[in-house]
Amino acid sequence: MRPARIGMITPSSNTAIEPITTRIFAALGEAVTVHFTRIRVTHISLEPSSLDQFTAAAMTEAARLLADARVDVIAWNGTSGAWKGLQTDREIVDRIQSETGIPATTSTLDLLEACRRLGITRCGLATPYLPEVHEAIRRTLAAEDLEVVASAFLGITVNHEFAEVPLPRIEALLAEVALPAADGIAVVCTNFPAAAVVDRVEAATARPVVDTLAATAWRTLRLAGVRQPVRGFGQLLARP
C-alpha cells in the first residue's frame, strides 16, 4: 500500500511551512509524504495589491500541478481567508475540488475545525500582522462563533519577516493572550513558526493552542485517512 500523499499550496515567500510540516510528518515514517507548490505572495495588508495575490484562479492552477502528483488531499496552506472572509476560502475549496476531483481544505477552515475539536469557543488571538488585518481576523472568527477575548499582534506586513521572529518572542506573544477568560489560544499565520513552541506554551498556560500551520497538518492527515498521533507540536496533533 502506498503512503498517503498530502499536497500543499504555499505562499512564495513562506519559509516556515515546508520545514515544520516536514518535521511533523517525519514522525509518521513512511505512512505519508508531502508535496508542495507555490503562488506568489510577498506582503500582507488590506490594500488591493495584497488582497489580489489570493485569487481562486491562482489557487486552481497550483492545485492542478499538485493533482499531477496524484495527491490524496490539497490544502491552501495560507490564512488569507481569515481577513478576506471565509467565502473566499470556500470558493477556493469548491474550485479545487471541481477542477481536480481531490478533497481540498484551507488553513483558516482547519483552524476553526481544530478549535471545535478542542472545545475552544473563547480564544486569545495572536498574529504577526498589522492591527487592521488582525481586527479583520477577529471579525471572521467571531462570525464563526469563536469569540476573541484577548489580542496580541506584531504589526508586520512583509511576509518573509514573519518567519524571522525569534521563538522566545513568539512564546511571549502567545502568553500575552492566555487570559483567564480564554479557553484556548489561536495563532493565525502559516509563516509564523509558532508550532515549535506550542508544547511549551500549553504546559505553561494550561490551555490548548491551535496554530494554523499545525492545524493544517492535522486536518490534511485526517482527510487522507491518517490518524496516528504526532507528539511535540501540541495536543491537537497528539490526539489519535
PDB file of C-alpha atoms in Angstrom, residues 59-164:
ATOM      1  CA  MET A  59      -5.037  28.533  -6.367  1.00  0.00           C
ATOM      2  CA  THR A  60      -6.707  26.392  -9.007  1.00  0.00           C
ATOM      3  CA  GLU A  61      -3.692  26.467 -11.306  1.00  0.00           C
ATOM      4  CA  ALA A  62      -1.421  25.490  -8.412  1.00  0.00           C
ATOM      5  CA  ALA A  63      -3.827  22.691  -7.468  1.00  0.00           C
ATOM      6  CA  ARG A  64      -3.671  21.295 -10.992  1.00  0.00           C
ATOM      7  CA  LEU A  65       0.091  20.912 -10.614  1.00  0.00           C
ATOM      8  CA  LEU A  66      -0.354  19.019  -7.347  1.00  0.00           C
ATOM      9  CA  ALA A  67      -3.006  16.835  -8.949  1.00  0.00           C
ATOM     10  CA  ASP A  68      -0.340  15.674 -11.416  1.00  0.00           C
ATOM     11  CA  ALA A  69       1.359  14.028  -8.417  1.00  0.00           C
ATOM     12  CA  ARG A  70      -1.873  12.156  -7.627  1.00  0.00           C
ATOM     13  CA  VAL A  71      -2.108  13.537  -4.122  1.00  0.00           C
ATOM     14  CA  ASP A  72      -4.957  12.486  -1.831  1.00  0.00           C
ATOM     15  CA  VAL A  73      -5.775  15.947  -0.477  1.00  0.00           C
ATOM     16  CA  ILE A  74      -4.891  19.524  -1.418  1.00  0.00           C
ATOM     17  CA  ALA A  75      -4.602  22.376   1.105  1.00  0.00           C
ATOM     18  CA  TRP A  76      -4.193  26.090   0.614  1.00  0.00           C
ATOM     19  CA  ASN A  77      -1.673  26.464   3.441  1.00  0.00           C
ATOM     20  CA  GLY A  78      -2.266  30.152   3.955  1.00  0.00           C
ATOM     21  CA  THR A  79      -4.594  32.255   6.060  1.00  0.00           C
ATOM     22  CA  SER A  80      -5.926  34.840   3.578  1.00  0.00           C
ATOM     23  CA  GLY A  81      -9.497  33.719   4.236  1.00  0.00           C
ATOM     24  CA  ALA A  82      -9.118  34.849   7.836  1.00  0.00           C
ATOM     25  CA  TRP A  83      -9.068  38.508   6.747  1.00  0.00           C
ATOM     26  CA  LYS A  84     -10.681  38.349   3.290  1.00  0.00           C
ATOM     27  CA  GLY A  85     -13.617  36.346   4.610  1.00  0.00           C
ATOM     28  CA  LEU A  86     -14.387  32.650   4.669  1.00  0.00           C
ATOM     29  CA  GLN A  87     -16.466  32.885   1.499  1.00  0.00           C
ATOM     30  CA  THR A  88     -13.176  33.259  -0.405  1.00  0.00           C
ATOM     31  CA  ASP A  89     -11.777  30.092   1.175  1.00  0.00           C
ATOM     32  CA  ARG A  90     -14.962  28.180   0.444  1.00  0.00           C
ATOM     33  CA  GLU A  91     -14.770  29.299  -3.178  1.00  0.00           C
ATOM     34  CA  ILE A  92     -11.155  28.111  -3.346  1.00  0.00           C
ATOM     35  CA  VAL A  93     -12.124  24.717  -1.921  1.00  0.00           C
ATOM     36  CA  ASP A  94     -15.031  24.371  -4.352  1.00  0.00           C
ATOM     37  CA  ARG A  95     -12.885  25.363  -7.345  1.00  0.00           C
ATOM     38  CA  ILE A  96     -10.060  22.992  -6.460  1.00  0.00           C
ATOM     39  CA  GLN A  97     -12.407  20.063  -5.875  1.00  0.00           C
ATOM     40  CA  SER A  98     -14.325  20.783  -9.069  1.00  0.00           C
ATOM     41  CA  GLU A  99     -11.161  21.057 -11.175  1.00  0.00           C
ATOM     42  CA  THR A 100      -9.223  18.130  -9.706  1.00  0.00           C
ATOM     43  CA  GLY A 101     -11.725  15.809  -8.028  1.00  0.00           C
ATOM     44  CA  ILE A 102      -9.464  15.828  -4.954  1.00  0.00           C
ATOM     45  CA  PRO A 103     -10.644  16.773  -1.432  1.00  0.00           C
ATOM     46  CA  ALA A 104      -9.452  20.269  -0.519  1.00  0.00           C
ATOM     47  CA  THR A 105      -9.180  22.500   2.520  1.00  0.00           C
ATOM     48  CA  THR A 106      -7.578  25.731   3.771  1.00  0.00           C
ATOM     49  CA  SER A 107      -5.653  26.733   6.861  1.00  0.00           C
ATOM     50  CA  THR A 108      -8.365  29.031   8.192  1.00  0.00           C
ATOM     51  CA  LEU A 109     -11.054  26.372   7.819  1.00  0.00           C
ATOM     52  CA  ASP A 110      -8.679  23.939   9.532  1.00  0.00           C
ATOM     53  CA  LEU A 111      -8.086  26.329  12.437  1.00  0.00           C
ATOM     54  CA  LEU A 112     -11.818  26.620  13.039  1.00  0.00           C
ATOM     55  CA  GLU A 113     -12.318  22.856  12.812  1.00  0.00           C
ATOM     56  CA  ALA A 114      -9.460  22.302  15.264  1.00  0.00           C
ATOM     57  CA  CYS A 115     -10.927  24.796  17.743  1.00  0.00           C
ATOM     58  CA  ARG A 116     -14.245  22.958  17.579  1.00  0.00           C
ATOM     59  CA  ARG A 117     -12.457  19.663  18.124  1.00  0.00           C
ATOM     60  CA  LEU A 118     -10.730  21.014  21.243  1.00  0.00           C
ATOM     61  CA  GLY A 119     -13.848  22.748  22.565  1.00  0.00           C
ATOM     62  CA  ILE A 120     -12.458  26.272  22.222  1.00  0.00           C
ATOM     63  CA  THR A 121     -15.175  28.924  21.994  1.00  0.00           C
ATOM     64  CA  ARG A 122     -13.352  31.891  23.588  1.00  0.00           C
ATOM     65  CA  CYS A 123      -9.793  32.395  22.468  1.00  0.00           C
ATOM     66  CA  GLY A 124      -6.774  34.584  22.832  1.00  0.00           C
ATOM     67  CA  LEU A 125      -5.699  35.585  19.311  1.00  0.00           C
ATOM     68  CA  ALA A 126      -2.024  36.022  18.403  1.00  0.00           C
ATOM     69  CA  THR A 127      -0.797  37.121  14.959  1.00  0.00           C
ATOM     70  CA  PRO A 128       2.248  38.876  13.488  1.00  0.00           C
ATOM     71  CA  TYR A 129       0.044  41.115  11.323  1.00  0.00           C
ATOM     72  CA  LEU A 130      -0.893  44.787  11.071  1.00  0.00           C
ATOM     73  CA  PRO A 131      -3.627  45.897  13.511  1.00  0.00           C
ATOM     74  CA  GLU A 132      -6.246  46.260  10.770  1.00  0.00           C
ATOM     75  CA  VAL A 133      -5.520  42.754   9.456  1.00  0.00           C
ATOM     76  CA  HIS A 134      -5.684  41.387  12.999  1.00  0.00           C
ATOM     77  CA  GLU A 135      -9.043  43.093  13.525  1.00  0.00           C
ATOM     78  CA  ALA A 136     -10.415  41.625  10.283  1.00  0.00           C
ATOM     79  CA  ILE A 137      -9.373  38.182  11.524  1.00  0.00           C
ATOM     80  CA  ARG A 138     -11.123  38.803  14.834  1.00  0.00           C
ATOM     81  CA  ARG A 139     -14.343  39.598  12.982  1.00  0.00           C
ATOM     82  CA  THR A 140     -14.054  36.469  10.843  1.00  0.00           C
ATOM     83  CA  LEU A 141     -13.579  34.250  13.889  1.00  0.00           C
ATOM     84  CA  ALA A 142     -16.457  35.924  15.724  1.00  0.00           C
ATOM     85  CA  ALA A 143     -18.758  35.246  12.773  1.00  0.00           C
ATOM     86  CA  GLU A 144     -17.930  31.544  13.233  1.00  0.00           C
ATOM     87  CA  ASP A 145     -18.797  31.621  16.963  1.00  0.00           C
ATOM     88  CA  LEU A 146     -15.169  31.836  18.071  1.00  0.00           C
ATOM     89  CA  GLU A 147     -15.034  34.865  20.356  1.00  0.00           C
ATOM     90  CA  VAL A 148     -11.698  36.651  20.726  1.00  0.00           C
ATOM     91  CA  VAL A 149     -11.268  37.746  24.350  1.00  0.00           C
ATOM     92  CA  ALA A 150      -7.597  38.789  24.176  1.00  0.00           C
ATOM     93  CA  SER A 151      -5.407  40.019  21.324  1.00  0.00           C
ATOM     94  CA  ALA A 152      -1.710  40.466  20.589  1.00  0.00           C
ATOM     95  CA  PHE A 153      -0.056  41.281  17.258  1.00  0.00           C
ATOM     96  CA  LEU A 154       3.338  42.407  15.956  1.00  0.00           C
ATOM     97  CA  GLY A 155       2.414  44.856  13.195  1.00  0.00           C
ATOM     98  CA  ILE A 156       4.498  43.247  10.438  1.00  0.00           C
ATOM     99  CA  THR A 157       3.476  43.452   6.754  1.00  0.00           C
ATOM    100  CA  VAL A 158       6.391  41.843   4.839  1.00  0.00           C
ATOM    101  CA  ASN A 159       5.601  38.136   4.626  1.00  0.00           C
ATOM    102  CA  HIS A 160       9.229  36.985   4.693  1.00  0.00           C
ATOM    103  CA  GLU A 161       9.747  38.724   8.045  1.00  0.00           C
ATOM    104  CA  PHE A 162       7.098  36.672   9.858  1.00  0.00           C
ATOM    105  CA  ALA A 163       9.360  33.620   9.832  1.00  0.00           C
ATOM    106  CA  GLU A 164      12.268  35.601  11.284  1.00  0.00           C
TER     107      GLU A 164
END
